[in-house]
Coordinates of C-alpha atoms in Angstrom, one line a residue:
D1 CA 13.8 -9.6 18.4
Y2 CA 16.5 -8.8 15.8
R3 CA 14.4 -6.0 14.4
A4 CA 13.8 -4.5 17.8
I5 CA 17.6 -4.5 18.5
F6 CA 18.3 -2.8 15.2
R7 CA 15.7 -0.2 15.8
A8 CA 17.1 0.5 19.3
Y9 CA 20.6 1.1 18.0
L10 CA 19.4 3.2 15.1
A11 CA 17.5 5.4 17.6
D12 CA 20.9 6.7 18.8
P13 CA 21.1 10.2 17.5
D14 CA 24.9 10.1 17.0
L15 CA 24.6 6.9 14.9
A16 CA 21.7 8.5 12.9
D17 CA 23.9 11.6 12.2
A18 CA 26.8 9.4 11.1
R19 CA 24.7 7.3 8.7
A20 CA 23.3 10.5 7.3
R21 CA 26.7 12.0 6.7
W22 CA 28.8 9.1 5.5
P23 CA 28.2 6.0 3.5
F24 CA 28.5 2.8 5.5
V25 CA 30.0 -0.4 4.0
C26 CA 28.8 -3.1 6.4
M27 CA 29.8 -6.7 7.2
W28 CA 28.2 -8.7 9.9
D29 CA 30.2 -10.3 12.7
N30 CA 29.0 -13.0 15.1
H31 CA 26.7 -10.8 17.2
E32 CA 24.2 -10.2 14.3
F33 CA 23.4 -13.9 14.6
S34 CA 24.7 -15.4 17.8
W35 CA 27.5 -14.4 20.1
Q36 CA 29.3 -17.8 19.8
G37 CA 27.8 -18.5 16.4
W38 CA 29.5 -19.9 13.4
Q39 CA 27.7 -21.0 10.1
T40 CA 24.2 -21.7 11.5
L41 CA 25.4 -23.2 14.8
E42 CA 25.6 -21.7 18.2
D43 CA 27.3 -22.7 21.5
Y44 CA 26.5 -21.1 24.8
G45 CA 28.5 -23.5 26.9
D46 CA 26.1 -26.4 26.8
G47 CA 27.1 -27.9 23.4
V48 CA 26.7 -27.0 19.8
K49 CA 23.1 -26.6 18.7
P50 CA 21.5 -26.1 15.3
A51 CA 19.9 -22.7 14.7
Q52 CA 19.1 -22.5 11.0
T53 CA 15.8 -20.7 11.5
R54 CA 17.5 -18.2 13.7
K55 CA 20.2 -17.6 11.1
V56 CA 17.6 -16.9 8.4
A57 CA 15.8 -14.5 10.7
A58 CA 19.1 -12.7 11.5
A59 CA 19.9 -12.5 7.7
Q60 CA 16.4 -11.0 7.0
A61 CA 16.7 -8.4 9.7
W62 CA 20.2 -7.5 8.6
F63 CA 19.0 -7.0 5.0
E64 CA 16.1 -4.8 6.2
Y65 CA 18.2 -2.5 8.3
Q66 CA 21.6 -2.3 6.6
P67 CA 21.9 -0.5 3.3
A68 CA 24.0 -2.8 1.2
R69 CA 24.0 -4.2 -2.3
V70 CA 24.6 -7.9 -1.5
K71 CA 23.7 -11.1 -3.2
K72 CA 20.5 -13.0 -2.4
A73 CA 18.3 -15.5 -4.1
D74 CA 16.0 -13.0 -5.8
T75 CA 16.7 -9.7 -7.4
D76 CA 14.0 -7.6 -5.7
W77 CA 15.9 -5.1 -3.5
N78 CA 12.7 -4.1 -1.7
S79 CA 12.1 -7.5 0.0
F80 CA 13.7 -10.6 1.4
T81 CA 12.5 -14.0 0.5
A82 CA 13.4 -16.2 3.4
P83 CA 14.3 -19.8 2.6
K84 CA 12.3 -22.4 4.4
V85 CA 14.7 -24.3 6.8
N86 CA 14.4 -26.5 9.9
D87 CA 16.8 -26.6 12.9
T88 CA 18.6 -29.8 12.0
P89 CA 21.9 -31.1 13.6
V90 CA 24.9 -30.7 11.3
T91 CA 27.1 -33.8 11.4
A92 CA 28.9 -33.9 8.0
F93 CA 31.6 -31.3 7.2
D94 CA 33.8 -30.8 4.2
E95 CA 37.6 -30.5 4.3
N96 CA 37.2 -26.8 5.2
G97 CA 34.8 -27.4 8.0
L98 CA 31.6 -26.3 6.2
G99 CA 28.6 -28.2 7.3
Q100 CA 27.0 -30.1 4.3
E101 CA 23.5 -30.4 5.9
P102 CA 21.0 -28.9 3.4
N103 CA 19.3 -26.5 5.9
N104 CA 22.7 -25.2 7.0
L105 CA 23.7 -24.5 3.4
A106 CA 20.3 -22.9 2.5
A107 CA 20.5 -20.6 5.6
I108 CA 24.1 -19.6 4.9
H109 CA 23.3 -18.8 1.3
A110 CA 20.3 -16.7 2.1
L111 CA 22.6 -13.7 1.9
T112 CA 26.1 -13.5 0.4
L113 CA 27.9 -10.5 1.9
Y114 CA 31.5 -10.8 0.7
R115 CA 32.1 -8.3 -2.0
S116 CA 34.6 -5.8 -3.5
L117 CA 34.3 -2.1 -4.0
R118 CA 36.6 0.2 -6.1
Y119 CA 37.6 3.7 -5.0
G120 CA 39.3 5.5 -7.8
G121 CA 42.7 4.3 -8.9
N122 CA 44.2 3.8 -5.5
V123 CA 41.9 1.5 -3.5
D124 CA 40.2 -1.9 -3.9
L125 CA 38.2 -2.6 -0.7
I126 CA 37.9 -6.4 -0.6
I127 CA 35.5 -7.4 2.2
T128 CA 35.2 -10.9 3.5
D129 CA 32.6 -12.6 5.6
N130 CA 34.5 -14.2 8.5
R131 CA 31.6 -15.8 10.2
S132 CA 29.2 -17.5 7.8
Y133 CA 31.6 -20.1 6.4
R134 CA 34.1 -20.5 9.2
S135 CA 34.7 -23.9 10.8
Q136 CA 34.6 -24.5 14.5
D137 CA 37.2 -22.7 16.6
P138 CA 40.1 -25.2 17.1
T139 CA 40.1 -24.4 20.8
D140 CA 36.3 -24.7 21.2
A141 CA 36.4 -28.0 23.1
P142 CA 36.2 -29.0 26.8
E143 CA 39.7 -30.3 26.6
A144 CA 41.0 -26.8 25.9
E145 CA 40.4 -25.8 29.5
A146 CA 43.5 -27.8 30.4
L147 CA 45.6 -25.3 28.4
G148 CA 44.9 -22.4 30.7
D149 CA 46.4 -21.3 34.0
K150 CA 44.6 -19.3 36.6
N151 CA 47.7 -17.2 37.2
F152 CA 47.8 -16.1 33.5
P153 CA 44.2 -15.4 32.5
G154 CA 43.6 -15.2 28.7
L155 CA 47.0 -16.8 27.9
V156 CA 47.3 -20.1 26.0
P157 CA 50.6 -21.8 25.0
Q158 CA 51.5 -20.9 21.5
D159 CA 52.9 -24.2 20.6
A160 CA 49.6 -25.9 21.6
I161 CA 47.7 -23.4 19.3
E162 CA 49.9 -24.3 16.4
I163 CA 49.4 -28.0 17.0
L164 CA 45.6 -27.7 17.3
D165 CA 45.3 -25.4 14.2
A166 CA 47.5 -27.6 11.9
G167 CA 45.7 -30.8 13.0
R168 CA 46.8 -33.8 10.9
T169 CA 49.1 -31.6 8.8
Y170 CA 51.4 -30.7 11.8
N171 CA 55.0 -31.7 11.6
G172 CA 54.7 -32.9 8.0
G173 CA 51.7 -35.0 8.7
K174 CA 53.0 -36.4 12.0
P175 CA 51.2 -34.6 14.7
P176 CA 51.9 -35.4 18.4
L177 CA 49.4 -37.5 20.2
T178 CA 49.6 -35.2 23.3
M179 CA 50.6 -31.7 24.3
H180 CA 52.6 -31.1 27.5
F181 CA 51.4 -28.3 29.7
A182 CA 51.5 -27.7 33.4
G183 CA 53.0 -31.1 34.0
K184 CA 50.3 -32.9 32.2
D185 CA 50.0 -34.6 28.8
I186 CA 46.9 -33.3 27.2
P187 CA 45.4 -35.4 24.4
N188 CA 45.6 -33.8 20.9
W189 CA 41.9 -33.9 20.0
R190 CA 42.6 -32.6 16.5
K191 CA 45.3 -34.9 15.4
N192 CA 43.1 -36.5 12.7
K193 CA 41.4 -33.4 11.6
P194 CA 42.2 -30.9 8.8
P195 CA 43.2 -27.3 9.5
P196 CA 40.2 -25.1 10.2
S197 CA 39.1 -22.3 7.9
I198 CA 37.6 -18.8 8.5
L199 CA 36.8 -18.1 4.8
G200 CA 35.7 -21.5 3.5
A201 CA 36.9 -22.9 0.1
V202 CA 34.6 -20.9 -2.2
Q203 CA 35.1 -17.5 -0.6
K204 CA 38.8 -18.0 -0.2
Q205 CA 39.2 -18.8 -3.9
W206 CA 37.3 -15.6 -4.6
F207 CA 39.4 -13.5 -2.2
L208 CA 42.7 -14.7 -3.6
Q209 CA 41.5 -14.0 -7.1
Q210 CA 40.5 -10.5 -6.1
L211 CA 44.0 -9.9 -4.6
R212 CA 45.7 -11.3 -7.7
D213 CA 43.6 -9.4 -10.2
S214 CA 43.5 -6.1 -8.5
R215 CA 45.3 -3.2 -10.3
A216 CA 44.6 -0.7 -7.5
T217 CA 47.6 0.7 -5.7
W218 CA 46.2 -0.5 -2.3
K219 CA 44.4 -3.8 -1.8
L220 CA 42.5 -3.1 1.4
W221 CA 41.1 -6.2 3.1
G222 CA 37.9 -5.5 5.0
N223 CA 38.8 -8.2 7.4
S224 CA 36.6 -7.7 10.5
V225 CA 38.9 -9.9 12.8
G226 CA 42.5 -9.2 13.6
S227 CA 45.5 -11.1 12.2
L228 CA 48.5 -9.7 14.2
D229 CA 49.8 -12.0 16.8
A230 CA 49.6 -10.8 20.4
R231 CA 52.2 -13.1 22.1
V232 CA 53.7 -12.8 25.6
D233 CA 57.2 -14.0 26.6
V234 CA 56.1 -15.5 29.9
E235 CA 59.0 -17.9 29.6
N236 CA 61.2 -14.9 30.4
L237 CA 59.7 -14.3 33.9
P238 CA 62.4 -14.0 36.5
H239 CA 63.0 -16.8 38.9
D240 CA 61.6 -14.8 41.8
A241 CA 58.3 -13.9 40.0
A242 CA 55.1 -14.5 42.0
A243 CA 54.1 -17.3 39.6
K244 CA 55.8 -19.5 36.9
W245 CA 54.5 -20.1 33.4
P246 CA 54.0 -23.9 33.2
S247 CA 55.6 -24.2 29.8
E248 CA 58.8 -23.4 28.0
G249 CA 57.6 -21.2 25.1
Y250 CA 55.6 -18.1 24.3
A251 CA 51.9 -17.7 25.2
T252 CA 49.4 -16.1 22.9
L253 CA 46.5 -13.8 23.8
T254 CA 43.7 -14.3 21.4
G255 CA 40.0 -14.3 21.1
G256 CA 38.8 -16.4 18.1
D257 CA 40.5 -14.4 15.3
W258 CA 43.1 -15.3 12.7
C259 CA 45.7 -16.1 15.5
L260 CA 43.7 -19.3 16.0
Y261 CA 43.5 -20.0 12.2
R262 CA 47.2 -19.9 11.6
S263 CA 47.4 -22.3 8.7
E264 CA 44.9 -20.4 6.6
R265 CA 46.4 -17.1 7.5
G266 CA 49.8 -18.5 6.4
E267 CA 48.3 -19.7 3.2
I268 CA 47.0 -16.2 2.4
L269 CA 50.3 -14.5 3.2
D270 CA 52.2 -17.1 1.2
F271 CA 50.0 -16.3 -1.7
V272 CA 50.6 -12.5 -1.4
R273 CA 54.4 -13.2 -1.5
A274 CA 54.3 -15.7 -4.3
Q275 CA 52.1 -13.4 -6.5
A276 CA 54.4 -10.4 -5.7
I277 CA 51.4 -8.4 -4.5
T278 CA 52.2 -5.0 -3.0
G279 CA 50.0 -2.5 -1.2
F280 CA 48.3 -5.3 0.8
A281 CA 46.7 -4.0 4.0
S282 CA 44.3 -5.6 6.4
L283 CA 41.7 -3.4 8.2
A284 CA 40.1 -5.1 11.1
G285 CA 38.2 -4.7 14.4
D286 CA 36.7 -7.1 16.9
R287 CA 39.5 -7.0 19.4
H288 CA 38.2 -3.9 21.2
A289 CA 41.8 -2.7 20.9
F290 CA 44.0 -0.6 18.7
F291 CA 46.8 -2.5 16.9
A292 CA 49.2 -1.4 14.2
G293 CA 51.8 -3.7 12.7
L294 CA 53.3 -5.8 9.9
L295 CA 51.9 -9.1 8.6
S296 CA 54.3 -12.0 8.5
K297 CA 53.6 -15.7 8.4
D298 CA 56.1 -16.3 11.2
L299 CA 57.9 -14.4 13.9
P300 CA 61.4 -14.8 15.5
P301 CA 63.0 -17.2 16.1
R302 CA 61.4 -18.4 12.8
T303 CA 61.8 -16.5 9.5
Y304 CA 60.3 -13.0 9.8
E305 CA 59.2 -11.7 6.4
P306 CA 56.4 -9.1 6.4
V307 CA 54.3 -8.9 3.3
G308 CA 51.6 -6.4 4.4
V309 CA 50.3 -4.1 7.1
E310 CA 47.4 -4.3 9.4
F311 CA 45.4 -1.8 11.4
V312 CA 42.9 -2.9 14.0
T313 CA 40.5 -0.3 15.3
G314 CA 39.4 0.1 18.9
S315 CA 35.7 -0.2 19.8
I316 CA 33.6 2.9 20.2
S317 CA 32.1 1.8 23.5
A318 CA 32.5 -1.9 24.2
P319 CA 35.0 -2.6 27.0
G320 CA 38.4 -3.9 26.1
F321 CA 40.6 -6.6 27.6
A322 CA 42.5 -4.1 29.8
E323 CA 39.3 -2.9 31.3
A324 CA 38.1 -6.4 31.9
M325 CA 41.3 -7.3 33.7
E326 CA 41.0 -4.1 35.8
Y327 CA 37.8 -5.3 37.4
K328 CA 38.1 -9.1 37.0
L329 CA 41.6 -9.6 38.6
P330 CA 41.8 -9.3 42.3
K331 CA 44.2 -6.7 43.6
D332 CA 46.4 -9.4 45.1
H333 CA 46.5 -11.6 42.0
P334 CA 50.1 -12.7 41.6
M335 CA 50.4 -11.7 38.0
R336 CA 48.2 -8.6 38.0
A337 CA 51.2 -6.4 37.1
L338 CA 51.3 -8.0 33.7
Y339 CA 47.8 -6.8 33.0
V340 CA 47.0 -3.6 34.9
Q341 CA 48.8 -1.5 37.4
Q342 CA 47.9 1.5 39.6
S343 CA 50.2 4.5 39.8
A344 CA 51.0 6.4 43.0
N345 CA 48.3 9.0 42.2
G346 CA 45.7 6.3 41.5
D347 CA 45.8 6.3 37.7
V348 CA 45.3 2.8 36.1
W349 CA 48.0 1.8 33.7
R350 CA 47.2 -0.7 30.9
A351 CA 50.3 -2.8 31.6
I352 CA 49.1 -5.4 29.1
N353 CA 50.0 -2.9 26.4
L354 CA 53.6 -3.0 27.6
T355 CA 53.6 -6.7 28.2
T356 CA 52.4 -7.4 24.6
R357 CA 54.6 -4.9 23.0
H358 CA 57.9 -5.2 25.0
G359 CA 57.6 -8.3 27.2
V360 CA 57.0 -9.3 30.8
R361 CA 60.2 -7.9 32.2
S362 CA 59.2 -4.4 31.1
S363 CA 55.9 -4.6 32.9
L364 CA 57.5 -5.9 36.1
S365 CA 60.1 -3.1 35.9
L366 CA 57.3 -0.6 35.7
A367 CA 55.5 -2.1 38.7
K368 CA 58.7 -1.9 40.7
T369 CA 60.0 1.5 39.7
G370 CA 57.0 3.4 38.3
D371 CA 59.4 4.7 35.6
E372 CA 58.3 4.1 32.0
K373 CA 61.8 4.8 30.6
A374 CA 63.3 2.2 33.0
A375 CA 60.6 -0.2 31.9
L376 CA 61.4 0.3 28.2
A377 CA 65.1 -0.4 28.9
Q378 CA 64.0 -4.0 29.8
S379 CA 62.3 -4.4 26.4
N380 CA 62.6 -7.8 24.7
P381 CA 63.1 -7.0 21.0
D382 CA 62.1 -10.5 19.9
V383 CA 58.6 -10.6 21.4
A384 CA 56.9 -8.3 19.0
P385 CA 59.0 -7.0 16.1
H386 CA 55.9 -7.0 14.0
L387 CA 54.0 -4.6 16.3
S388 CA 54.4 -0.8 16.3
F389 CA 51.3 0.1 18.5
V390 CA 49.1 -1.7 21.0
D391 CA 46.3 -0.4 23.1
W392 CA 44.0 -3.0 24.7
G393 CA 41.8 -0.3 26.3
G394 CA 41.4 2.3 23.6
H395 CA 38.0 3.5 22.4
G396 CA 37.4 5.4 19.2
Y397 CA 37.8 5.0 15.5
T398 CA 40.4 4.8 12.7
A399 CA 40.6 7.0 9.7
I400 CA 42.3 5.6 6.6
R401 CA 43.8 7.8 3.8
A402 CA 45.2 6.3 0.6
S403 CA 47.2 8.1 -2.0
S404 CA 49.3 6.9 -4.9
D405 CA 52.4 6.4 -2.8
A406 CA 51.3 6.0 0.8
L407 CA 48.6 4.6 3.1
E408 CA 47.9 6.3 6.4
A409 CA 45.8 5.1 9.4
E410 CA 45.0 7.6 12.2
F411 CA 43.9 6.1 15.5
V412 CA 41.5 8.6 17.2
C413 CA 41.0 7.6 20.8
V414 CA 38.6 9.1 23.3
P415 CA 38.6 8.8 27.1
R416 CA 36.7 5.8 28.4
P417 CA 33.1 6.5 27.3
I418 CA 31.3 6.1 30.6
A419 CA 29.2 9.3 30.4
R420 CA 27.9 11.2 27.4
S421 CA 29.8 14.3 26.4
S422 CA 28.1 17.6 27.3
T423 CA 29.7 19.5 24.4
G424 CA 28.8 19.5 20.7
D425 CA 32.2 18.5 19.6
G426 CA 32.0 15.1 21.4
G427 CA 34.4 16.0 24.2
P428 CA 38.2 15.7 24.6
L429 CA 40.4 13.2 22.9
A430 CA 42.8 10.9 24.7
Y431 CA 45.2 10.7 21.7
R432 CA 45.6 10.7 18.0
V433 CA 48.4 8.6 16.4
R434 CA 49.1 8.4 12.7
H435 CA 50.7 5.3 11.1
A436 CA 52.0 5.7 7.5
A437 CA 53.2 3.0 5.1
K438 CA 54.9 4.1 1.9
L439 CA 54.2 1.9 -1.1
W440 CA 56.7 -0.9 -1.3
R441 CA 58.0 -2.7 -4.3
A442 CA 57.7 -6.5 -4.9
G443 CA 60.3 -8.3 -2.8
E444 CA 60.6 -5.4 -0.3
A445 CA 59.2 -5.5 3.2
P446 CA 56.7 -2.9 4.1
K447 CA 57.6 -0.4 6.9
L448 CA 55.4 1.7 9.2
E449 CA 56.2 5.2 10.4
Q450 CA 54.5 6.5 13.5
T451 CA 53.6 10.1 14.5
V452 CA 51.9 11.0 17.8
I453 CA 49.7 14.0 16.8
E454 CA 48.0 14.6 20.1
G455 CA 47.9 13.3 23.6
T456 CA 49.9 10.5 25.1
P457 CA 49.2 6.8 24.2
P458 CA 49.2 4.6 27.3
L459 CA 52.3 2.4 27.2
S460 CA 51.4 1.6 23.5
T461 CA 54.4 2.3 21.4

């Protein structure tokens, strides 16, 4: 089945042309194994189940269809020797959440994909595997359903995320027994557990060493999943709003990326600061959205100290969050204006861009006045000082250019790809936006400069 899917994708003439023209440096995500997969386990809503044989089959098909010099048990690049494994429940985990069951470890180590590539004097591309060694999502429990509110789809209280992520280390080793949300005290099911990990202990040690030892101007992290927080100041909703956020602090909008693994993300950023590493940039995807911003361990009202930059690329064709909300939310949903709006001429506005970048009052102002300038006048400067660009519905790709003194990321966005273009150039562009970071010195904070080259980004800046 995996082979059939690879062949189907590779039959796409545009992808064939792209692979013929450019070298591809590939890293798998969850879909190459299982949508909700982590390590050799999968969960489709009916509990975590072992799938070691499936993981090995996925690794073999990936090796056969992706050109990559990666590590495996044997040295023959023309064949894949599959380890013999059985689907066995995984019950024992180390402090980083890695399952110690022998079949789990054998399947995981069938291929080692994390690696580093050097491009001249300016770039080290350090690529991590963010799926094979990760521990279970800290919100992946039935109890987590109590942390959602139907009036605010996709939003979760940030303080609860911080408590669940830190586990037994929260508050100096004194985590709360419960979390209060929507008038209820929800049991803290992770109060006795260690913080989760995306990288795992061995890969994380390798990654930090790569960062520390790199002599390239730019240390580019091939990160695959985003790190920039997407938080919403729902506590600032006016008293006459159609619904009230049932908590006192920020909400966060996330989908299983580094925003849920905050302790390990903070550990990495602390290391970058302590080692005085400059030119640190994360290149990510997975969100089906364009993001550009600065990486900081904390945001206001806590200490805000950026140590790197991140660029998250939009998907080529997979729908984004704004598109999902456009069709999922009823037209009379009380908080639809925070997600999507419709202009007088029928255009759909990605209001979630404005909500994430400038706050809820900006989006409500836009819904009331239809005036973007008036909406920006209601911007909350504290909600997203780290973000310079957000587009939850953008499709396209990102081009990175590195020189001895600057790093540029150009977001190239196409209209929603519903129909194939009839012209040889691929059709019109929605926008092109360039973000540039000049190389900063140790102790300095990085800065991003933005230039709109073409088109009009939708409520994104």
